Amino acid sequence: MEGHYLVEFELAAGELADILVALLNEAGYTGYEQDAQHLRAYIPAAEFQPQQPADLAARYDLTYTSRFIPDTNWNAAWEASFRPVRVGDFCMIRAEFHDPAGAVTHDIVITPKMSFGTGHHATTYLMIRQMESLNFQDKQVLDFGTGTGILAILAEKCGASGVVAIDVDPWSIENATENLARNRCSRVRLHLSDHPGGEGPFDLILANITRNVLLENLEILTQQLRPGGVLIISGLLEADESAFLTAAAEQGLRGHNLLKQNGWICLKFLREG
């Protein structure tokens, strides 16, 4: 079935909204909007299971609604609510209908459709903040769970000589392809896949994805990282920090740098060599 389902939870602000996003990610939801009183989540119609939002609403004592929307309705709804995102003087993420960014190093234009990663969510924002401190010049980069392609686009703009961007969702690959063209990127290769194997080695790896997928792939991600290379991961809640530090140490990752926002964390590691 083509199209998507929109599930809207009421009074899902603050850390509760972040917890819901983490759980919905694992259930296959791929797009989100949030304001002070609502969390709106989108999932391909073929993957929608009515019991999933019902169970979440019951668990957290929330009111919710769900409805089917054709894909053709998405752009108008998104344009009505999308606001530019600025990460200091480093990066601006905007739509084509917004004025060009002023006084920022990197101006990125995207149309996210149903793909995850607009800079609005804390995990994407934190990934960009971590990227600001790194040297991408002439580096080989892997973006695992690329979504809209925003981090891959930013990596190229920062000077990466080559970027491999992977996502399991065909819609994300289609959307990322459009966004790469919109930003005139020529050094990013997109792959539809559920695992990061078969490429590398990489100087830098970016992985903004769900907790379970990160744990399942941490060993292979480390193996694909050159000695002395940098791994940045997000999609984790603060409660996940201890488990990930232990798992990272077992893989020979060290020197972690931690950023936090709204209950979410982003970790940066070096691979020992």
CSV table of C-alpha atoms in Angstrom, one decimal:
chain,number,residue,atom,x,y,z
A,1,MET,CA,0.0,0.0,0.0
A,2,GLU,CA,1.4,3.4,-1.0
A,3,GLY,CA,1.1,6.3,1.4
A,4,HIS,CA,1.9,6.8,5.1
A,5,TYR,CA,0.1,6.8,8.4
A,6,LEU,CA,0.3,9.8,10.6
A,7,VAL,CA,0.1,9.0,14.4
A,8,GLU,CA,-0.3,12.1,16.6
A,9,PHE,CA,0.3,11.9,20.3
A,10,GLU,CA,-1.1,14.7,22.5
A,11,LEU,CA,0.9,16.2,25.4
A,12,ALA,CA,4.1,14.3,24.4
A,13,ALA,CA,6.5,17.1,25.1
A,14,GLY,CA,10.0,17.1,26.6
A,15,GLU,CA,11.8,13.9,27.5
A,16,LEU,CA,8.7,11.8,27.0
A,17,ALA,CA,8.6,12.8,23.3
A,18,ASP,CA,12.2,11.8,23.0
A,19,ILE,CA,11.5,8.4,24.5
A,20,LEU,CA,8.6,7.9,22.2
A,21,VAL,CA,10.7,8.7,19.1
A,22,ALA,CA,13.3,6.1,20.2
A,23,LEU,CA,10.6,3.5,20.6
A,24,LEU,CA,8.9,4.5,17.3
A,25,ASN,CA,12.2,4.3,15.4
A,26,GLU,CA,12.4,0.7,16.4
A,27,ALA,CA,8.9,0.1,15.2
A,28,GLY,CA,9.7,1.5,11.7
A,29,TYR,CA,8.6,5.1,11.9
A,30,THR,CA,10.7,7.4,9.7
A,31,GLY,CA,9.5,11.0,10.1
A,32,TYR,CA,8.6,13.2,13.0
A,33,GLU,CA,7.3,16.7,13.8
A,34,GLN,CA,7.0,18.1,17.3
A,35,ASP,CA,5.6,21.2,19.0
A,36,ALA,CA,4.9,22.0,22.6
A,37,GLN,CA,1.8,19.7,22.9
A,38,HIS,CA,2.1,17.2,20.1
A,39,LEU,CA,4.4,14.6,18.6
A,40,ARG,CA,3.5,13.5,15.1
A,41,ALA,CA,5.1,10.4,13.7
A,42,TYR,CA,4.9,8.9,10.1
A,43,ILE,CA,5.3,5.3,9.0
A,44,PRO,CA,4.8,3.7,5.5
A,45,ALA,CA,1.3,2.4,5.3
A,46,ALA,CA,2.4,-1.1,4.5
A,47,GLU,CA,4.3,-1.2,7.9
A,48,PHE,CA,1.6,0.4,10.1
A,49,GLN,CA,0.4,-1.8,12.9
A,50,PRO,CA,-2.5,-0.2,14.9
A,51,GLN,CA,-1.6,-2.0,18.1
A,52,GLN,CA,1.8,-0.3,18.3
A,53,PRO,CA,0.7,3.3,19.0
A,54,ALA,CA,-2.2,2.0,21.1
A,55,ASP,CA,0.3,0.1,23.4
A,56,LEU,CA,2.5,3.2,23.7
A,57,ALA,CA,-0.5,5.4,24.5
A,58,ALA,CA,-1.6,3.0,27.2
A,59,ARG,CA,1.9,2.7,28.6
A,60,TYR,CA,2.4,6.4,29.0
A,61,ASP,CA,-1.3,7.4,29.6
A,62,LEU,CA,-1.5,9.5,26.4
A,63,THR,CA,-4.2,10.4,23.9
A,64,TYR,CA,-3.5,9.8,20.2
A,65,THR,CA,-5.1,9.7,16.8
A,66,SER,CA,-4.0,8.0,13.6
A,67,ARG,CA,-4.9,8.6,9.9
A,68,PHE,CA,-3.8,7.6,6.5
A,69,ILE,CA,-2.3,10.3,4.3
A,70,PRO,CA,-1.3,9.9,0.6
A,71,ASP,CA,2.3,10.6,-0.2
A,72,THR,CA,1.3,13.6,-2.3
A,73,ASN,CA,0.0,15.4,0.8
A,74,TRP,CA,3.4,15.3,2.6
A,75,ASN,CA,5.2,18.2,0.9
A,76,ALA,CA,2.4,20.7,1.6
A,77,ALA,CA,2.1,19.6,5.2
A,78,TRP,CA,5.9,19.8,5.7
A,79,GLU,CA,6.3,23.2,4.1
A,80,ALA,CA,3.7,24.6,6.4
A,81,SER,CA,5.6,23.6,9.5
A,82,PHE,CA,9.3,23.4,8.6
A,83,ARG,CA,11.6,26.0,10.1
A,84,PRO,CA,15.3,26.6,9.4
A,85,VAL,CA,17.7,25.0,11.9
A,86,ARG,CA,20.9,26.8,12.7
A,87,VAL,CA,23.9,25.2,14.5
A,88,GLY,CA,25.9,28.2,15.6
A,89,ASP,CA,27.9,29.7,12.8
A,90,PHE,CA,28.8,26.3,11.5
A,91,CYS,CA,25.7,25.1,9.6
A,92,MET,CA,22.2,26.2,8.5
A,93,ILE,CA,19.6,23.6,7.4
A,94,ARG,CA,16.8,25.1,5.4
A,95,ALA,CA,14.3,24.5,2.6
A,96,GLU,CA,14.3,26.0,-0.8
A,97,PHE,CA,11.5,28.4,0.1
A,98,HIS,CA,13.6,29.9,2.9
A,99,ASP,CA,16.1,32.8,2.3
A,100,PRO,CA,19.7,31.7,2.0
A,101,ALA,CA,21.6,31.5,5.3
A,102,GLY,CA,23.8,34.4,6.2
A,103,ALA,CA,27.1,34.3,8.2
A,104,VAL,CA,27.3,30.5,8.4
A,105,THR,CA,30.0,28.3,7.0
A,106,HIS,CA,27.7,25.7,5.4
A,107,ASP,CA,24.3,26.3,4.0
A,108,ILE,CA,22.3,23.0,3.4
A,109,VAL,CA,19.0,22.9,1.5
A,110,ILE,CA,16.8,19.8,2.0
A,111,THR,CA,13.3,18.5,1.5
A,112,PRO,CA,13.0,15.7,4.0
A,113,LYS,CA,9.6,14.3,2.9
A,114,MET,CA,9.3,11.2,5.2
A,115,SER,CA,13.0,10.7,5.9
A,116,PHE,CA,14.5,11.2,9.3
A,117,GLY,CA,17.2,13.9,9.8
A,118,THR,CA,16.4,17.6,9.5
A,119,GLY,CA,18.4,19.0,12.4
A,120,HIS,CA,15.3,19.5,14.4
A,121,HIS,CA,15.7,16.4,16.4
A,122,ALA,CA,18.4,16.4,19.2
A,123,THR,CA,20.3,13.5,17.7
A,124,THR,CA,20.9,15.1,14.3
A,125,TYR,CA,21.7,18.4,15.9
A,126,LEU,CA,24.3,16.8,18.3
A,127,MET,CA,25.9,14.9,15.4
A,128,ILE,CA,26.4,18.2,13.5
A,129,ARG,CA,27.9,19.8,16.6
A,130,GLN,CA,30.4,16.9,16.9
A,131,MET,CA,31.2,17.2,13.2
A,132,GLU,CA,32.1,20.9,13.7
A,133,SER,CA,35.2,19.9,15.7
A,134,LEU,CA,36.6,17.4,13.2
A,135,ASN,CA,38.8,17.7,10.1
A,136,PHE,CA,37.1,16.2,7.1
A,137,GLN,CA,39.6,17.4,4.5
A,138,ASP,CA,40.4,14.6,2.1
A,139,LYS,CA,38.9,12.0,4.4
A,140,GLN,CA,36.9,8.9,3.6
A,141,VAL,CA,33.6,8.9,5.4
A,142,LEU,CA,30.8,6.4,6.1
A,143,ASP,CA,27.3,7.7,7.0
A,144,PHE,CA,25.3,4.7,8.4
A,145,GLY,CA,21.6,5.5,8.5
A,146,THR,CA,21.7,8.5,6.3
A,147,GLY,CA,18.0,9.4,6.2
A,148,THR,CA,17.7,12.7,4.4
A,149,GLY,CA,21.5,12.6,3.6
A,150,ILE,CA,22.1,15.7,5.7
A,151,LEU,CA,25.3,14.4,7.4
A,152,ALA,CA,26.7,13.0,4.2
A,153,ILE,CA,26.1,16.4,2.5
A,154,LEU,CA,27.7,18.2,5.4
A,155,ALA,CA,30.7,15.8,5.3
A,156,GLU,CA,31.3,16.6,1.6
A,157,LYS,CA,30.9,20.3,2.2
A,158,CYS,CA,33.5,20.0,5.0
A,159,GLY,CA,36.0,18.6,2.4
A,160,ALA,CA,35.6,14.8,2.5
A,161,SER,CA,37.1,13.2,-0.6
A,162,GLY,CA,34.5,10.4,-0.6
A,163,VAL,CA,31.3,9.5,1.4
A,164,VAL,CA,29.4,6.2,1.5
A,165,ALA,CA,25.9,6.8,2.7
A,166,ILE,CA,23.7,3.8,3.7
A,167,ASP,CA,20.1,3.4,4.6
A,168,VAL,CA,17.6,0.5,4.9
A,169,ASP,CA,14.6,2.6,3.7
A,170,PRO,CA,14.1,3.0,-0.1
A,171,TRP,CA,12.2,6.2,0.6
A,172,SER,CA,15.3,7.6,2.4
A,173,ILE,CA,17.5,6.7,-0.5
A,174,GLU,CA,15.2,8.4,-3.0
A,175,ASN,CA,15.0,11.5,-0.8
A,176,ALA,CA,18.8,11.6,-0.1
A,177,THR,CA,19.4,11.4,-3.9
A,178,GLU,CA,17.2,14.5,-4.4
A,179,ASN,CA,18.9,16.3,-1.5
A,180,LEU,CA,22.4,15.5,-2.8
A,181,ALA,CA,21.5,16.9,-6.2
A,182,ARG,CA,20.0,20.0,-4.6
A,183,ASN,CA,23.3,20.6,-2.8
A,184,ARG,CA,25.4,19.8,-5.8
A,185,CYS,CA,27.2,16.9,-4.1
A,186,SER,CA,29.3,14.7,-6.3
A,187,ARG,CA,31.4,12.7,-3.9
A,188,VAL,CA,28.6,10.8,-2.0
A,189,ARG,CA,27.6,7.2,-3.0
A,190,LEU,CA,24.3,6.0,-1.7
A,191,HIS,CA,23.6,2.3,-0.9
A,192,LEU,CA,20.3,0.6,0.1
A,193,SER,CA,21.3,-1.8,2.9
A,194,ASP,CA,20.6,-2.8,6.5
A,195,HIS,CA,24.3,-3.3,7.4
A,196,PRO,CA,27.5,-1.3,6.9
A,197,GLY,CA,29.7,-4.1,5.6
A,198,GLY,CA,31.6,-4.3,2.3
A,199,GLU,CA,33.2,-0.9,2.2
A,200,GLY,CA,36.1,0.9,3.9
A,201,PRO,CA,38.3,1.4,5.6
A,202,PHE,CA,37.1,4.9,6.7
A,203,ASP,CA,38.7,7.8,8.4
A,204,LEU,CA,35.4,8.9,9.9
A,205,ILE,CA,32.2,7.1,10.6
A,206,LEU,CA,28.9,8.8,11.4
A,207,ALA,CA,26.1,6.6,12.8
A,208,ASN,CA,22.8,8.3,13.9
A,209,ILE,CA,20.5,5.4,14.2
A,210,THR,CA,18.7,3.4,16.9
A,211,ARG,CA,20.2,1.9,20.0
A,212,ASN,CA,19.8,-1.8,19.0
A,213,VAL,CA,21.1,-1.3,15.5
A,214,LEU,CA,24.2,0.5,16.9
A,215,LEU,CA,24.9,-2.3,19.3
A,216,GLU,CA,24.4,-5.0,16.7
A,217,ASN,CA,26.8,-3.2,14.3
A,218,LEU,CA,29.4,-1.7,16.7
A,219,GLU,CA,32.0,-4.4,16.0
A,220,ILE,CA,31.8,-4.2,12.2
A,221,LEU,CA,31.8,-0.3,12.4
A,222,THR,CA,35.0,-0.4,14.4
A,223,GLN,CA,36.6,-2.9,12.0
A,224,GLN,CA,35.8,-0.5,9.1
A,225,LEU,CA,37.5,2.4,10.9
A,226,ARG,CA,41.1,3.1,10.3
A,227,PRO,CA,43.4,3.0,13.4
A,228,GLY,CA,43.2,6.6,14.8
A,229,GLY,CA,39.9,7.1,13.0
A,230,VAL,CA,36.8,8.7,14.6
A,231,LEU,CA,33.4,7.2,15.2
A,232,ILE,CA,30.4,9.5,16.1
A,233,ILE,CA,27.2,7.8,17.2
A,234,SER,CA,23.8,9.1,18.3
A,235,GLY,CA,20.3,7.8,18.6
A,236,LEU,CA,21.0,7.1,22.3
A,237,LEU,CA,19.3,8.2,25.4
A,238,GLU,CA,21.2,9.2,28.5
A,239,ALA,CA,20.4,5.9,30.1
A,240,ASP,CA,22.3,4.1,27.3
A,241,GLU,CA,25.6,5.8,28.0
A,242,SER,CA,27.1,3.3,30.4
A,243,ALA,CA,26.3,0.3,28.2
A,244,PHE,CA,27.8,2.0,25.2
A,245,LEU,CA,31.0,3.0,27.0
A,246,THR,CA,31.5,-0.6,28.0
A,247,ALA,CA,30.8,-1.9,24.5
A,248,ALA,CA,33.1,0.7,23.0
A,249,ALA,CA,35.9,-0.2,25.3
A,250,GLU,CA,35.6,-3.9,24.3
A,251,GLN,CA,36.1,-2.8,20.7
A,252,GLY,CA,39.2,-0.7,21.4
A,253,LEU,CA,37.5,2.6,21.1
A,254,ARG,CA,38.6,5.3,23.5
A,255,GLY,CA,38.7,9.0,24.3
A,256,HIS,CA,35.0,9.5,24.1
A,257,ASN,CA,33.5,13.0,24.0
A,258,LEU,CA,29.9,13.3,25.2
A,259,LEU,CA,27.3,15.9,24.2
A,260,LYS,CA,23.7,16.0,25.6
A,261,GLN,CA,20.4,17.6,24.7
A,262,ASN,CA,16.8,16.9,25.8
A,263,GLY,CA,17.7,13.5,27.3
A,264,TRP,CA,19.6,12.3,24.2
A,265,ILE,CA,23.4,11.8,23.9
A,266,CYS,CA,26.0,11.8,21.1
A,267,LEU,CA,29.4,10.1,21.6
A,268,LYS,CA,32.6,10.5,19.8
A,269,PHE,CA,35.3,7.8,19.9
A,270,LEU,CA,38.8,7.2,18.6
A,271,ARG,CA,39.9,3.8,17.4
A,272,GLU,CA,43.1,2.7,19.0
A,273,GLY,CA,45.9,1.8,16.6
